[in-house]
Amino acid sequence: MKKIVFFLGKGGVGKTTSSAALSFYLSSENKSVYWISIDPAHNLSDIVHLDLHKKTQVNDFLFAEEVDVESYLKSFLHKTTVRMKEMYKYLQIVNLENMFDLLKHSPGMEEYALMYAMKEKIEENENFEYIVIDTPPTGLMLKILSLPFSSKMWIEKLVRWRKKIINHRAAIANINPKKIDKSLALEEENDKVLKELGYQSDYIIFLVNLLSDKSKCKMAVVLNEDEMSLSESLRIINGLRGLKLTLDFAILNKEGTGQKNSEQELNLPIIRIPYLRNAMDIKTLTNLGQRLEKIVK
Ligand SMILES: Nc1ncnc2c1ncn2[C@@H]1O[C@H](COP(=O)(O)OP(=O)(O)OP(=O)(O)O)[C@@H](O)[C@H]1O
Ligand SMILES: [Mg+2]
């Protein structure tokens, strides 16, 4: 994969349209493109009129897919549950069934599932030259982007705590072996919890590294000529700054339809897109995409 591009922004500003335009343009230039939507309210199929529940070929060089968030959440919970049950089967006093029910309804589960979906889909499609991501509106997307970073911090802490537990356990076993259940690991390399944390950590680090790789990962914010989408773009810049990530471009979409023009506040190179009479037409989108090509240059 040469480049991965995220289109961020407020609801309705033109994220899907921009991601479509770039995908169609690059594929018209014989570059292989995987265009994916991680917005639970998908719109890619409205443009291509194909069922995109699975990765589907749109033209010679373009494949598109809408991540099925519901089924991803189910399979994510199922896989986690199976591993957790295996790991904690010695804990008979804890009702695991209740715990997993709780997990299913925990806040943040959807974001977690989306983050995992995003990681798996990117990894599965690394053979494409370009991966173009259509994202949900700001609030949800900032949560998804911050999860790998906050999870990394947590996992590092948990690993340290876990290692301490194993060391203490080994020390107790040394003094009185009968005090420690035989099924419990006394060495770090045999501990199932550490293994699980290592597994989680691999996932997370893949995303942290990818998102932080400025040569590969490009981010553009889409906005219109209204105060609200401008202030939301500024919020995105701030939110990303907290993760040490930066935007590469601002796309001022539907130019000429609004009142105010203070996008220079964003301090970003700006790509201007006028109001188009037929913004869903593939030919129009392909032509428009040429303006967006500089994002991946
Ligand atoms: N430059 C444009 N000229 C005219 N119409 C446009 C333009 N860009 C987008 N639109 C139209 O505006 C609407 C919203 O665009 P789009 O779906 O791309 O926004 P979005 O940011 O992806 O929205 P959501 O947050 O709901 O996913 C669509 O009907 C789209 O066809
Ligand atoms: Mg959209």
CSV table of C-alpha atoms in Angstrom, one decimal, residues 163-291:
chain,number,residue,atom,x,y,z
A,163,LYS,CA,4.0,-9.1,35.3
A,164,LYS,CA,4.1,-7.9,38.9
A,165,ILE,CA,1.3,-10.4,39.7
A,166,ILE,CA,3.2,-13.3,38.1
A,167,ASN,CA,6.3,-12.3,40.0
A,168,HIS,CA,4.5,-12.2,43.3
A,169,ARG,CA,2.8,-15.5,42.5
A,170,ALA,CA,6.1,-17.1,41.7
A,171,ALA,CA,7.6,-15.8,45.0
A,172,ILE,CA,4.7,-17.3,47.0
A,173,ALA,CA,5.0,-20.6,45.2
A,174,ASN,CA,8.7,-20.6,46.1
A,175,ILE,CA,7.9,-20.3,49.8
A,176,ASN,CA,4.8,-22.6,49.8
A,177,PRO,CA,3.9,-24.3,46.5
A,178,LYS,CA,0.6,-25.5,47.9
A,179,LYS,CA,-0.8,-22.0,48.1
A,180,ILE,CA,-0.9,-21.6,44.3
A,181,ASP,CA,-3.3,-23.4,42.1
A,182,LYS,CA,-1.4,-25.7,39.7
A,183,SER,CA,-3.2,-24.3,36.7
A,184,LEU,CA,-1.8,-20.8,37.2
A,185,ALA,CA,1.4,-19.7,35.4
A,186,LEU,CA,4.5,-18.9,37.3
A,187,GLU,CA,6.4,-17.7,34.3
A,188,GLU,CA,5.5,-14.8,32.1
A,189,GLU,CA,5.8,-16.8,28.9
A,190,ASN,CA,3.2,-19.3,30.1
A,191,ASP,CA,0.6,-16.8,31.3
A,192,LYS,CA,-2.6,-16.7,29.2
A,193,VAL,CA,-3.5,-13.2,30.3
A,194,LEU,CA,-0.1,-11.8,29.1
A,195,LYS,CA,-0.6,-13.7,25.9
A,196,GLU,CA,-4.0,-12.1,25.4
A,197,LEU,CA,-2.5,-8.6,26.1
A,198,GLY,CA,0.2,-9.3,23.6
A,199,TYR,CA,-2.3,-10.2,21.0
A,200,GLN,CA,-4.3,-7.0,21.7
A,201,SER,CA,-1.1,-5.0,21.7
A,202,ASP,CA,-0.2,-6.2,18.2
A,203,TYR,CA,-3.6,-5.0,16.9
A,204,ILE,CA,-3.2,-1.6,18.5
A,205,ILE,CA,0.4,-1.0,17.5
A,206,PHE,CA,-0.4,-1.8,13.9
A,207,LEU,CA,-2.9,1.1,13.9
A,208,VAL,CA,-0.8,3.5,16.0
A,209,ASN,CA,2.1,3.0,13.7
A,210,LEU,CA,0.0,3.4,10.5
A,211,LEU,CA,-1.9,6.5,11.7
A,212,SER,CA,1.4,8.1,12.8
A,213,ASP,CA,3.2,7.4,9.6
A,214,LYS,CA,3.0,10.7,7.8
A,215,SER,CA,4.4,9.4,4.6
A,216,LYS,CA,1.6,6.8,4.2
A,217,CYS,CA,-1.4,8.1,6.1
A,218,LYS,CA,-3.1,11.3,4.8
A,219,MET,CA,-6.0,13.0,6.4
A,220,ALA,CA,-8.2,15.7,4.9
A,221,VAL,CA,-11.0,17.6,6.6
A,222,VAL,CA,-14.0,18.4,4.5
A,223,LEU,CA,-16.1,21.5,5.3
A,224,ASN,CA,-18.6,23.9,3.8
A,225,GLU,CA,-18.9,27.7,3.9
A,226,ASP,CA,-20.6,27.8,7.3
A,227,GLU,CA,-19.4,28.7,10.7
A,228,MET,CA,-20.5,25.3,12.2
A,229,SER,CA,-18.5,23.1,9.8
A,230,LEU,CA,-15.5,25.5,10.2
A,231,SER,CA,-15.6,25.2,14.0
A,232,GLU,CA,-16.0,21.5,13.8
A,233,SER,CA,-12.9,21.3,11.6
A,234,LEU,CA,-11.0,23.3,14.2
A,235,ARG,CA,-12.2,20.8,16.8
A,236,ILE,CA,-10.9,17.9,14.6
A,237,ILE,CA,-7.5,19.7,14.4
A,238,ASN,CA,-7.4,20.0,18.2
A,239,GLY,CA,-8.6,16.4,18.8
A,240,LEU,CA,-6.0,15.1,16.4
A,241,ARG,CA,-3.3,17.3,18.0
A,242,GLY,CA,-3.9,15.4,21.3
A,243,LEU,CA,-3.0,12.2,19.5
A,244,LYS,CA,0.0,13.9,17.8
A,245,LEU,CA,-1.7,13.5,14.5
A,246,THR,CA,-2.1,16.3,11.9
A,247,LEU,CA,-4.4,17.0,9.0
A,248,ASP,CA,-2.8,17.4,5.5
A,249,PHE,CA,-5.6,19.3,3.6
A,250,ALA,CA,-8.9,21.0,4.0
A,251,ILE,CA,-11.5,20.6,1.3
A,252,LEU,CA,-13.8,23.5,1.0
A,253,ASN,CA,-16.8,21.8,-0.6
A,254,LYS,CA,-19.9,23.4,-2.3
A,255,GLU,CA,-18.0,26.6,-2.5
A,256,GLY,CA,-20.1,29.6,-3.4
A,257,THR,CA,-23.2,28.4,-1.6
A,258,GLY,CA,-22.4,29.9,1.8
A,259,GLN,CA,-21.8,33.3,3.3
A,260,LYS,CA,-18.6,33.2,5.1
A,261,ASN,CA,-15.1,32.4,4.1
A,262,SER,CA,-12.7,32.1,7.0
A,263,GLU,CA,-11.2,28.8,6.2
A,264,GLN,CA,-7.7,30.3,6.4
A,265,GLU,CA,-8.1,29.9,10.2
A,266,LEU,CA,-7.4,26.2,9.6
A,267,ASN,CA,-3.9,26.9,8.5
A,268,LEU,CA,-4.0,24.1,6.0
A,269,PRO,CA,-3.6,23.9,2.2
A,270,ILE,CA,-7.1,24.2,0.8
A,271,ILE,CA,-8.7,22.4,-2.1
A,272,ARG,CA,-11.8,24.1,-3.4
A,273,ILE,CA,-14.8,22.3,-4.8
A,274,PRO,CA,-17.7,24.2,-6.3
A,275,TYR,CA,-21.3,23.3,-6.0
A,276,LEU,CA,-21.9,20.6,-8.6
A,277,ARG,CA,-25.2,20.0,-10.4
A,278,ASN,CA,-24.7,16.3,-10.4
A,279,ALA,CA,-22.6,15.3,-7.5
A,280,MET,CA,-23.6,11.6,-7.6
A,281,ASP,CA,-22.6,11.1,-11.3
A,282,ILE,CA,-19.5,8.9,-11.7
A,283,LYS,CA,-18.1,10.9,-14.6
A,284,THR,CA,-18.5,14.2,-12.6
A,285,LEU,CA,-16.9,12.6,-9.6
A,286,THR,CA,-13.9,11.2,-11.6
A,287,ASN,CA,-13.2,14.7,-13.0
A,288,LEU,CA,-13.5,16.2,-9.6
A,289,GLY,CA,-11.1,13.6,-8.2
A,290,GLN,CA,-8.2,15.1,-10.2
A,291,ARG,CA,-8.3,18.1,-7.8
